[in-house]
mmCIF file of C-alpha atoms and ligand atoms in Angstrom:
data_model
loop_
_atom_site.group_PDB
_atom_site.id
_atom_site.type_symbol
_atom_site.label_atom_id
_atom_site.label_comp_id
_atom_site.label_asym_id
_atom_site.label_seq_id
_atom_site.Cartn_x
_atom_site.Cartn_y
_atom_site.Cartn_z
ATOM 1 C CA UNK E 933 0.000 0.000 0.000
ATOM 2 C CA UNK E 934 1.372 3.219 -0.774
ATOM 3 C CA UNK E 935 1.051 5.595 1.572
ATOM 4 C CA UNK E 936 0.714 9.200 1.787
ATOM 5 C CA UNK E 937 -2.462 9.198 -0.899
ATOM 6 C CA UNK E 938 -5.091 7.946 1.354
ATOM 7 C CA UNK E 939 -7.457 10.798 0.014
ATOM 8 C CA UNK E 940 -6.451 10.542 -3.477
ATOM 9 C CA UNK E 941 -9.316 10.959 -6.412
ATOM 10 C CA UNK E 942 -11.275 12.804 -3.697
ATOM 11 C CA UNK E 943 -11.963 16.507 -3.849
ATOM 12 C CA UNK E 944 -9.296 17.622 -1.560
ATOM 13 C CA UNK E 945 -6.477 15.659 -3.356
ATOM 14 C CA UNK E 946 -4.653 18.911 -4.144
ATOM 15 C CA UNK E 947 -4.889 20.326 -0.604
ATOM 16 C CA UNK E 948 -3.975 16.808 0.621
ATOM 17 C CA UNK E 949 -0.940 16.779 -1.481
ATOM 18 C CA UNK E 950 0.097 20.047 -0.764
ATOM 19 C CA UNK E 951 0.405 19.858 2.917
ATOM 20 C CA UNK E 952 1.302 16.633 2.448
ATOM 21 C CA UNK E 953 4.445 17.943 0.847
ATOM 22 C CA UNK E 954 4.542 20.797 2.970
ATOM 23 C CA UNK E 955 5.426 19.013 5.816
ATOM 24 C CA UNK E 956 8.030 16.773 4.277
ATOM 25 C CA UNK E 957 9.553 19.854 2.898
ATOM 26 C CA UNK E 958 9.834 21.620 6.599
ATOM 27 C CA UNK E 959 10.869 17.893 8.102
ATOM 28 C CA UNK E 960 13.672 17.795 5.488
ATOM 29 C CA UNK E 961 14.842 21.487 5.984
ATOM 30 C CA UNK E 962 16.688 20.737 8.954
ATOM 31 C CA UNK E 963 18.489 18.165 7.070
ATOM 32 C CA UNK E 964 20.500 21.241 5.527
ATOM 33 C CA UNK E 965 22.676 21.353 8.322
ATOM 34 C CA UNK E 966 24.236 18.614 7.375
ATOM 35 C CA UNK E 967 25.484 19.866 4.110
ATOM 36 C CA UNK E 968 27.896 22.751 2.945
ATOM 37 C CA UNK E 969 27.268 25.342 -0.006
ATOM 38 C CA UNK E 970 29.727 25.102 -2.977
ATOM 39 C CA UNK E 971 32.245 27.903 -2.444
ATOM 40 C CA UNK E 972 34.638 26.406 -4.985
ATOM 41 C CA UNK E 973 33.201 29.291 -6.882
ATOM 42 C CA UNK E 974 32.985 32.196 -4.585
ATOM 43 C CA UNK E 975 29.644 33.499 -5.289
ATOM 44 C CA UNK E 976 27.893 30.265 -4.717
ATOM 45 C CA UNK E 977 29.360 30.427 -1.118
ATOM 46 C CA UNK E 978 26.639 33.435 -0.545
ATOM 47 C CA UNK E 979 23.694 31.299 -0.980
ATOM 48 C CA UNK E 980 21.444 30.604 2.376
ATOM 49 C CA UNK E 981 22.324 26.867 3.001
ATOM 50 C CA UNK E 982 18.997 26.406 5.099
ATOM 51 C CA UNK E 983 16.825 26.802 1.730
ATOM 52 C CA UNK E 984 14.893 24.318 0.335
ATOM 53 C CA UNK E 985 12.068 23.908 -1.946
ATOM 54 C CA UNK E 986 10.511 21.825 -4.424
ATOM 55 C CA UNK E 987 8.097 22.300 -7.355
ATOM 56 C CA UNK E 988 6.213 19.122 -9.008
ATOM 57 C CA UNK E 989 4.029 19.505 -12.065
ATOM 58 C CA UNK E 990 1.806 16.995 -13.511
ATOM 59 C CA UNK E 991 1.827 16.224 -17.167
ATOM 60 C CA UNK E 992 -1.701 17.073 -16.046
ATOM 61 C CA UNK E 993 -0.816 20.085 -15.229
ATOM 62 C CA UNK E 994 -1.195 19.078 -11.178
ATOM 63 C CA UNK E 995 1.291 21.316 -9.528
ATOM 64 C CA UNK E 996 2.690 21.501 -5.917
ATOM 65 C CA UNK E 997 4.745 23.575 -4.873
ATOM 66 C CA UNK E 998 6.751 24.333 -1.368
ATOM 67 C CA UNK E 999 9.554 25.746 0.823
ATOM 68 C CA UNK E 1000 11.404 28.061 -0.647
ATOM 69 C CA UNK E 1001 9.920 28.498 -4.581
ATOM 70 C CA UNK E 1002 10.182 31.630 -5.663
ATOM 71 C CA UNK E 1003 14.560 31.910 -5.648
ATOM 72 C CA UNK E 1004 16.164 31.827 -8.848
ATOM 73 C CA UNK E 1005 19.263 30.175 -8.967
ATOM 74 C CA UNK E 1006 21.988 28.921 -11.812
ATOM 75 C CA UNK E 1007 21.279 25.477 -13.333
ATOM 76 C CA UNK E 1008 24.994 24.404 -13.424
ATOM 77 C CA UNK E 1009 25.820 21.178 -14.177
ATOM 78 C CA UNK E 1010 21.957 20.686 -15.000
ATOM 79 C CA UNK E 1011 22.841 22.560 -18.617
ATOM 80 C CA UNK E 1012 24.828 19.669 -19.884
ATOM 81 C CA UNK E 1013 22.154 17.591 -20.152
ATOM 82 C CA UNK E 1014 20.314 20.356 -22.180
ATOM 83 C CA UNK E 1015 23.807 21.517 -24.044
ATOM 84 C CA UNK E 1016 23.820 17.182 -24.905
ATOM 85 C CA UNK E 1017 20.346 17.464 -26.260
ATOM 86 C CA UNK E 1018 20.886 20.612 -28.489
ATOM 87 C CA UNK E 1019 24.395 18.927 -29.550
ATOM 88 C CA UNK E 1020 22.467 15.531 -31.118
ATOM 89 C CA UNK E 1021 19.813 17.557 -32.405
ATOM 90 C CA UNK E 1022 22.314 19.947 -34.687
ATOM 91 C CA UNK E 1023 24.928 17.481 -34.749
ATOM 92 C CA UNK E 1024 23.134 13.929 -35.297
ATOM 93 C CA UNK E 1025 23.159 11.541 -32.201
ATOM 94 C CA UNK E 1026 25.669 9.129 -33.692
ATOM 95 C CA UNK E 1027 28.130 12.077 -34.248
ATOM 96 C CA UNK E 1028 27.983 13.162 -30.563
ATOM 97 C CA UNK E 1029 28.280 9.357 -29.708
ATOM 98 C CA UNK E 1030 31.417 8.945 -31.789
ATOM 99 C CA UNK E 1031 33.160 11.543 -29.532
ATOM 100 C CA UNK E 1032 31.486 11.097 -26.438
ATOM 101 C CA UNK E 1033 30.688 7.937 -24.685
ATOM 102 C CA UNK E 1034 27.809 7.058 -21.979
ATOM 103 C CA UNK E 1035 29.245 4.789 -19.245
ATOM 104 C CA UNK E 1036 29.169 6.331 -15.726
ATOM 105 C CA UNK E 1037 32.874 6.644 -14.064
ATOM 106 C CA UNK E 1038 31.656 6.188 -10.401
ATOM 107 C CA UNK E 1039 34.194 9.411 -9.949
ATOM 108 C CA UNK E 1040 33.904 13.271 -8.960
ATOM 109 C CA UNK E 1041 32.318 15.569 -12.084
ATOM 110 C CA UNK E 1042 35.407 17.279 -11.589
ATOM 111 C CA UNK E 1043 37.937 14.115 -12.252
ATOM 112 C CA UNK E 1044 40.977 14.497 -14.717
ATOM 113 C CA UNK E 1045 41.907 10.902 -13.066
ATOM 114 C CA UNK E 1046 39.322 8.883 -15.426
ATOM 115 C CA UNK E 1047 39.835 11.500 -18.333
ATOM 116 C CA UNK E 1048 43.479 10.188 -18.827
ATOM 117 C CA UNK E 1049 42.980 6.758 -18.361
ATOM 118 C CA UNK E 1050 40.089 6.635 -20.952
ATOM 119 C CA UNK E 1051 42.560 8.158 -23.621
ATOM 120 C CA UNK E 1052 43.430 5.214 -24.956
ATOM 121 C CA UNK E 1053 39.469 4.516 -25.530
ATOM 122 C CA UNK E 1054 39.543 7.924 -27.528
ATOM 123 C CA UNK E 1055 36.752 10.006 -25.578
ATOM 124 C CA UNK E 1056 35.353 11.419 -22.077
ATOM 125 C CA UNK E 1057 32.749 8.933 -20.089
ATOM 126 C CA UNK E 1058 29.974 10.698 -20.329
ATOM 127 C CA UNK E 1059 28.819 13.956 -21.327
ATOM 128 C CA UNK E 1060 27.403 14.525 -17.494
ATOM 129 C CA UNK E 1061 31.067 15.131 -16.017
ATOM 130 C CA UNK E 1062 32.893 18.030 -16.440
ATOM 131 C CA UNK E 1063 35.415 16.663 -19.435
ATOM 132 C CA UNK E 1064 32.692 15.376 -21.349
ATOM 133 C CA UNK E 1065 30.242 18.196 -20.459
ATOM 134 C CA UNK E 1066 33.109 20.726 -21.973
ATOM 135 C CA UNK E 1067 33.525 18.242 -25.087
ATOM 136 C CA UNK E 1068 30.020 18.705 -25.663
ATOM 137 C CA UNK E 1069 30.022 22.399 -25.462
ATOM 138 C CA UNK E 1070 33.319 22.552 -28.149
ATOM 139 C CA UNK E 1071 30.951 20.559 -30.636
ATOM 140 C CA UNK E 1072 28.139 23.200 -30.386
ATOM 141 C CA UNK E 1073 27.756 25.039 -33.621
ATOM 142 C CA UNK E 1074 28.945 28.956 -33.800
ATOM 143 C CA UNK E 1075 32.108 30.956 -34.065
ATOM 144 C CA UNK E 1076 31.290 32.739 -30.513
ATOM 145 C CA UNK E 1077 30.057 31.226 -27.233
ATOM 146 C CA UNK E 1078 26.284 33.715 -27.690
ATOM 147 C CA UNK E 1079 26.177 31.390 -31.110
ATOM 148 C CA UNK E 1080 27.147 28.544 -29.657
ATOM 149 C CA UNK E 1081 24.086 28.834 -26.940
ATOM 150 C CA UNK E 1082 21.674 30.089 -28.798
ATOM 151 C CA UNK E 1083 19.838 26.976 -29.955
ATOM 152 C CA UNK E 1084 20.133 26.361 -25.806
ATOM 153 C CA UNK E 1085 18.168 29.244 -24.957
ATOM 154 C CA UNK E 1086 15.863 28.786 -27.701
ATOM 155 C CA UNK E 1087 15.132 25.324 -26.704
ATOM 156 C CA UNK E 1088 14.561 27.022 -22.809
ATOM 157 C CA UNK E 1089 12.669 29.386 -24.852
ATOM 158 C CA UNK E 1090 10.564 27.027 -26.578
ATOM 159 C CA UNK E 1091 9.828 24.804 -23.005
ATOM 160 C CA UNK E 1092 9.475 27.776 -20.638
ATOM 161 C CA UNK E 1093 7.746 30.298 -22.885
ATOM 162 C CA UNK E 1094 10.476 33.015 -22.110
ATOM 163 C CA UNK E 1095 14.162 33.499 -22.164
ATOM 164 C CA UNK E 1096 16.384 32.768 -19.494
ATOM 165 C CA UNK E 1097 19.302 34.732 -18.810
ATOM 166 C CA UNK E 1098 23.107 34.390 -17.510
ATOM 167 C CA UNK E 1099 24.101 35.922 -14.159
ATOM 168 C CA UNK E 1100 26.793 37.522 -15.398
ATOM 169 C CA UNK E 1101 28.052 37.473 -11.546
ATOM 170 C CA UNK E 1102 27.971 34.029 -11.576
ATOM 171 C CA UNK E 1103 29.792 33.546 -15.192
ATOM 172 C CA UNK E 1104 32.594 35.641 -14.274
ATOM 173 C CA UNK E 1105 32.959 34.582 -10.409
ATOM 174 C CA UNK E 1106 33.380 31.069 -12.705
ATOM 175 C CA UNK E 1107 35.206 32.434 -15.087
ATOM 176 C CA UNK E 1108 38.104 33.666 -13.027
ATOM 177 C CA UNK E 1109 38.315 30.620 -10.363
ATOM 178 C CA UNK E 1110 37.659 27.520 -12.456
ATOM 179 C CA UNK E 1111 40.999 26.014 -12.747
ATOM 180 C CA UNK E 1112 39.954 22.900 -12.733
ATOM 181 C CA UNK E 1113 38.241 23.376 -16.000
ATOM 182 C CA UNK E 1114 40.548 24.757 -17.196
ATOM 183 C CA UNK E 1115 42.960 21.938 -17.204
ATOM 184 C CA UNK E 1116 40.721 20.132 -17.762
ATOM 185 C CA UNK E 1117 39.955 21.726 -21.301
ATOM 186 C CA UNK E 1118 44.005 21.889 -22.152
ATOM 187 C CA UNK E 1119 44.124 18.639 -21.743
ATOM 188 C CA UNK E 1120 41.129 18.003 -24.010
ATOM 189 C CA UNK E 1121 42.530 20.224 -26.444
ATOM 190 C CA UNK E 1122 46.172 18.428 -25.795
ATOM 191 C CA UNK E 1123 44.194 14.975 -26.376
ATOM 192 C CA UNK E 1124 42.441 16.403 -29.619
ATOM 193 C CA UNK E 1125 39.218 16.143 -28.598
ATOM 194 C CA UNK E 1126 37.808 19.730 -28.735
ATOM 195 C CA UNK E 1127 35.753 20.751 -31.926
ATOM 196 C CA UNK E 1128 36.640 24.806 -31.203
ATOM 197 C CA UNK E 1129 38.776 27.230 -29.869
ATOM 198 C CA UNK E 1130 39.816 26.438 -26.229
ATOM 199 C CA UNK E 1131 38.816 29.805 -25.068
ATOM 200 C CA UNK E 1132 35.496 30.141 -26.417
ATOM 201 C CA UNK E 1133 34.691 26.184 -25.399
ATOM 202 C CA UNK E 1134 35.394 27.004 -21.801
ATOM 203 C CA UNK E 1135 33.552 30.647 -22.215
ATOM 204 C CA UNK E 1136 30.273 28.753 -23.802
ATOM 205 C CA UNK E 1137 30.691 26.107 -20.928
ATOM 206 C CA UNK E 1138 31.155 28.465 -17.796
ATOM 207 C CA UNK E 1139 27.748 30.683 -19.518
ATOM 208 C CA UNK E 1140 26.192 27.554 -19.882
ATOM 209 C CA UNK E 1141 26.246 26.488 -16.238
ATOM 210 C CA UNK E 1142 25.082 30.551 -15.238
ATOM 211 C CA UNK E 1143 21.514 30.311 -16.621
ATOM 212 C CA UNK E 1144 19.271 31.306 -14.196
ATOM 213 C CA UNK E 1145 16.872 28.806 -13.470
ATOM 214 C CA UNK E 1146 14.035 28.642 -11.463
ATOM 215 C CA UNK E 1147 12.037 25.369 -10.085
ATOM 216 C CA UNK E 1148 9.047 25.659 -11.543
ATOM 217 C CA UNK E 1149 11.433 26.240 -14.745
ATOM 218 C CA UNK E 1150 12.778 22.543 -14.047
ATOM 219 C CA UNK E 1151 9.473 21.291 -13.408
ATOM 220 C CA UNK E 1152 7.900 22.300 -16.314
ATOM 221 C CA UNK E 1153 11.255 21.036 -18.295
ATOM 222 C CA UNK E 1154 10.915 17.643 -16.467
ATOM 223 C CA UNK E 1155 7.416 17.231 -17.748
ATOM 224 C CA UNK E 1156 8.848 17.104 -21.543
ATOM 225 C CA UNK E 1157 11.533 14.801 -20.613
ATOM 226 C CA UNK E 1158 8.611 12.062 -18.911
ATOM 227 C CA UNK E 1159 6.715 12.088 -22.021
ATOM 228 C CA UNK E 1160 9.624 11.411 -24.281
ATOM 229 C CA UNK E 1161 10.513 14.820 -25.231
ATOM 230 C CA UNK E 1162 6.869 16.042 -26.165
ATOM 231 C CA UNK E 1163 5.643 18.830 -24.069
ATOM 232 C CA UNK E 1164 2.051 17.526 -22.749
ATOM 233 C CA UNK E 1165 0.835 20.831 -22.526
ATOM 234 C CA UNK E 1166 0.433 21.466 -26.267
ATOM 235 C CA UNK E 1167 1.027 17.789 -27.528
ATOM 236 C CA UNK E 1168 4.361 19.062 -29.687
ATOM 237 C CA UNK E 1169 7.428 17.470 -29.878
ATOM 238 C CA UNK E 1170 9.881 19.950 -28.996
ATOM 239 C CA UNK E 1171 12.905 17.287 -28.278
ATOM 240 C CA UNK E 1172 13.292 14.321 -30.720
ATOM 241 C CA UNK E 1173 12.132 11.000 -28.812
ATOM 242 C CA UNK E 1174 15.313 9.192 -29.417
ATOM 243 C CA UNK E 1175 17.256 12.033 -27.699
ATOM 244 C CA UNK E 1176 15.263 12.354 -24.881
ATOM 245 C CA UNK E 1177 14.869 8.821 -23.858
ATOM 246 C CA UNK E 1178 18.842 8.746 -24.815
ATOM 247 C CA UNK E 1179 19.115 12.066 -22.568
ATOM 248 C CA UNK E 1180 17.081 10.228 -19.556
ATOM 249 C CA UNK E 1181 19.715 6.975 -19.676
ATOM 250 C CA UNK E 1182 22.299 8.971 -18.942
ATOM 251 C CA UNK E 1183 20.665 11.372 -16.236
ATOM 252 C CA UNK E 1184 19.462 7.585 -14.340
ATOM 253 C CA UNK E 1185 23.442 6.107 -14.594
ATOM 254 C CA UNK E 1186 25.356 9.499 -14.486
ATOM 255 C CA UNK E 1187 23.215 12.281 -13.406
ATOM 256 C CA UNK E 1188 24.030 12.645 -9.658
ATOM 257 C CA UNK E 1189 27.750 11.534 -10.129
ATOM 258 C CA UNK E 1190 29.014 9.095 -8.169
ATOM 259 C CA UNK E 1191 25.912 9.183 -5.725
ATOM 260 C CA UNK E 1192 24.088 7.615 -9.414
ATOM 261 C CA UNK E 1193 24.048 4.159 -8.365
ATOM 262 C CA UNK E 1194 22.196 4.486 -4.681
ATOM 263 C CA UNK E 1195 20.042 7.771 -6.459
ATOM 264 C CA UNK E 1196 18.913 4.760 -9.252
ATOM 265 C CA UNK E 1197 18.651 2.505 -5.897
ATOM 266 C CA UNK E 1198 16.739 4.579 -3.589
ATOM 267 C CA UNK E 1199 14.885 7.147 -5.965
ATOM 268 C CA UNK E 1200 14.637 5.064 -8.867
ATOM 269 C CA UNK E 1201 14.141 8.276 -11.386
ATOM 270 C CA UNK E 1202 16.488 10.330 -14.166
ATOM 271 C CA UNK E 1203 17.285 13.019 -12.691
ATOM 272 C CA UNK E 1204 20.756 15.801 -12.780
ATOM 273 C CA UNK E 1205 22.311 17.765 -9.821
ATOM 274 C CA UNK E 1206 24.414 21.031 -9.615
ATOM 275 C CA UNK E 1207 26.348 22.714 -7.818
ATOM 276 C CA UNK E 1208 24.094 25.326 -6.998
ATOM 277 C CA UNK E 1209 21.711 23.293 -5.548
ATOM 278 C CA UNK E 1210 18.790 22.350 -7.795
ATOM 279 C CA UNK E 1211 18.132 19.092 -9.299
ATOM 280 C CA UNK E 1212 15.530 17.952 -11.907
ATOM 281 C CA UNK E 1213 14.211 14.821 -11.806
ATOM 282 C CA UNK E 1214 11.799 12.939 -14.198
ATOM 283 C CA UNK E 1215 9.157 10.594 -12.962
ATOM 284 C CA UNK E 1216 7.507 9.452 -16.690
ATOM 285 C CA UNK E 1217 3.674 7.666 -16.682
ATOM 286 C CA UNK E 1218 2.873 4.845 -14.717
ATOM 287 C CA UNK E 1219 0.712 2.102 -16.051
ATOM 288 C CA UNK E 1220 0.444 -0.162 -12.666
ATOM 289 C CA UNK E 1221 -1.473 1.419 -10.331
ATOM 290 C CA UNK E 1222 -4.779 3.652 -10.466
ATOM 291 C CA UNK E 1223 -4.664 5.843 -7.578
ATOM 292 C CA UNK E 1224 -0.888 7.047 -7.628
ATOM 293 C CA UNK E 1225 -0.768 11.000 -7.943
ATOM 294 C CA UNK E 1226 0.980 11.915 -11.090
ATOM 295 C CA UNK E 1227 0.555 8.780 -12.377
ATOM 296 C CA UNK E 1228 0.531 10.279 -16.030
ATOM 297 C CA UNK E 1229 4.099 11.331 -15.083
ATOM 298 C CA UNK E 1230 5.841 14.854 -13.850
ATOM 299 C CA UNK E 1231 8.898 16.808 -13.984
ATOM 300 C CA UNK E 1232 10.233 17.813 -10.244
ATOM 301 C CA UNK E 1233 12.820 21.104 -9.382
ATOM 302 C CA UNK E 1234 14.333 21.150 -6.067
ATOM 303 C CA UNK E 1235 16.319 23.376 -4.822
ATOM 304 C CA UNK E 1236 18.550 23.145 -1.823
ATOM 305 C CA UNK E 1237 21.963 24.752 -1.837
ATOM 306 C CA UNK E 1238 23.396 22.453 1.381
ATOM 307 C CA UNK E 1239 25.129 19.613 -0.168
ATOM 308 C CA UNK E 1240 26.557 16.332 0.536
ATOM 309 C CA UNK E 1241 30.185 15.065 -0.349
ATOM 310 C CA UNK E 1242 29.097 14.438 -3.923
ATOM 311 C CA UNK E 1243 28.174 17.994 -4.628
ATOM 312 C CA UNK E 1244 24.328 17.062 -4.435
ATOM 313 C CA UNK E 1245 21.694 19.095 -2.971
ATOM 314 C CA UNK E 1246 21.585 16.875 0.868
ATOM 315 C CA UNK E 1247 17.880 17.749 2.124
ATOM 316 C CA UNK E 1248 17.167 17.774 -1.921
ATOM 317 C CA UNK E 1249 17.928 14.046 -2.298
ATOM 318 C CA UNK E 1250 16.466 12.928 1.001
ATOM 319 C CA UNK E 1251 12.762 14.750 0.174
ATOM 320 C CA UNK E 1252 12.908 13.540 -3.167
ATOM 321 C CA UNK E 1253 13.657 9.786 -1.889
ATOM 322 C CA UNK E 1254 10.817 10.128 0.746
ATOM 323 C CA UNK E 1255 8.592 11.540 -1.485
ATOM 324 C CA UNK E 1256 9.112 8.970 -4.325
ATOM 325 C CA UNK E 1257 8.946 6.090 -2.301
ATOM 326 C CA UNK E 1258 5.756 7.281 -0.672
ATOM 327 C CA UNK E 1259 4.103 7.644 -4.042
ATOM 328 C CA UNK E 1260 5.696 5.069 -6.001
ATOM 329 C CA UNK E 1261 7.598 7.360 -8.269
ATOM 330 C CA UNK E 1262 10.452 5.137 -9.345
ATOM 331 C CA UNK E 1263 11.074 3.545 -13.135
ATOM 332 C CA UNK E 1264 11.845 0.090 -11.867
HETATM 333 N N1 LIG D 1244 30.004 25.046 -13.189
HETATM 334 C C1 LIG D 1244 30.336 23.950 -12.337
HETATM 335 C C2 LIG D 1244 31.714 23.412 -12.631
HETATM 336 O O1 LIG D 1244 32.033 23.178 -13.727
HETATM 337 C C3 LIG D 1244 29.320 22.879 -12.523
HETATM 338 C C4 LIG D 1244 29.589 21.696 -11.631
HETATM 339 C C5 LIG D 1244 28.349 21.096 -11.067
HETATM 340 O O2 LIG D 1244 27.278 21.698 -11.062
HETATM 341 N N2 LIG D 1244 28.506 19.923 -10.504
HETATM 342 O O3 LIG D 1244 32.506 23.216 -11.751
#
């Protein structure tokens, strides 16, 4: 028996649901102590570590929302999964295959460890760590990093119904600390894997990751992604099936780093984490049981800037387990 939906397909579902959350959401909060904001880039280190809030949306169009909502944030490493879709949509799918592969590495985004040891295999891991993340961003099309992401914002565009923008705070606080990327991307340009310029790769990747983002903006995202790249809203296809589906594969095995195995384990949903804080995570339809809420599927956006040893929102993960184990959320 599932629990939590006891009044589900009653009138009072939504309020039901809603405090329902509400009090998960204020049960987890405390967990935040027990994480650390990223200050590996200084001006994450501002962020309020005892925030957290989540947004779910239906592909009914069912939303709940709690905590802390209404804080926009940067997506982070949740743009390479977008930056990976717009590459195999311009690109072709078994181009951005031949140069980046999809097995997890069980190691930190960051790692240069697994990036020289694969060398002899002729490509990054993954496009969800840093060294494949910045491959992808080298094989977007454009002379200039604005060119590059412009098929990325339209896509946002397209999803959200307006146009994101960079913190430019954010970009250059990234900008001028990441030197970890940075060798990161001579050695991909030592290794000949870049497609472009090294400066203007690492310039598209650090914009890239300062998008401002909101969770309702991931929700609404995450609803495309659970029905296969079609946005149920209006019934179009705004990301081709194949890439989607491709896109969720590698969110389930390499989306939360090495935390992906116990996320698949515990959570059992695709889903990407950043830095910043926010994840999105994809819960697509479920055919087994009646009375499960969303059971036509939903995007979720958390945000919680405390986070664990992995570089994953803490209190984020925990809600998210609790609430899709309470309503039966997981793929498997
Ligand atoms: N911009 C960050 C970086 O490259 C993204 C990392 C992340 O969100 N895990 O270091």
């Amino acid at each position: 028996m599932v629990q939590g939906v006891a009044n589900w397909n009653t009138e009072t579902t939504e309020e039901w649901l809603q405090n329902y959350v509400d009090d998960w959401v204020s049960f987890y909060r405390k967990h935040t102590e027990d994480g650390n904001v990223a200050s590996y880039i200084p001006i994450l280190g501002e962020a309020n570590k005892n925030h957290l809030g989540i947004s779910i949306l239906g592909s009914d169009g069912l939303s709940i929302r709690s905590g802390d909502t209404d804080i926009s944030f940067t997506i982070q490493s949740i743009s390479k999964v977008f930056s990976y879709i717009v590459a195999c949509m311009t690109r072709g799918v078994s181009y951005v295959l031949d140069r980046v592969d999809v097995e997890p590495t069980g190691e930190a985004f960051n790692s240069i460890m697994h990036l020289e040891m694969r060398n002899r295999l002729e490509k990054p891991f993954n496009p969800l760590i840093n060294a494949g993340a910045i491959t992808v961003s080298s094989m977007l099309e454009g002379d200039t990093s604005d060119e590059k992401l412009n098929p990325l914002f339209e896509l946002f565009e397209r999803i959200l119904g307006y146009r994101p923008e960079i913190n430019v705070e954010v970009y250059e606080s990234e900008r001028d600390s990441s030197m970890r990327n940075r060798a990161i991307g001579y050695y991909l340009l030592e290794t000949g894997f870049l497609e472009s310029d090294l400066n203007i790769t690492l310039e598209t990747y650090f914009k890239q990751c300062s998008i401002e983002i909101t969770i309702d903006d991931l929700a609404k995202i995450g609803t495309v992604l659970a029905n296969d790249g079609e946005d149920p809203a209006t019934g179009e296809e705004v990301i081709p099936r194949q890439v989607a589906r491709l896109s969720k594969a590698l969110m389930l095995t390499c989306g939360m780093y090495d935390a992906s195995g116990k996320f698949a384990a515990y959570v059992g949903v695709p889903a990407k984490s950043g830095v910043s804080g926010g994840i999105i995570a994809v819960s697509p339809p479920r055919v087994r049981e009646e009375s499960l809420p969303f059971k036509n599927g939903c995007g979720i956006g958390v945000y919680g800037p405390a986070l664990d040893e992995q570089g994953n929102s803490i209190a984020g993960i925990r809600l998210l387990r609790h609430i899709a184990n309470q309503w039966d959320l997981s793929i498997f």
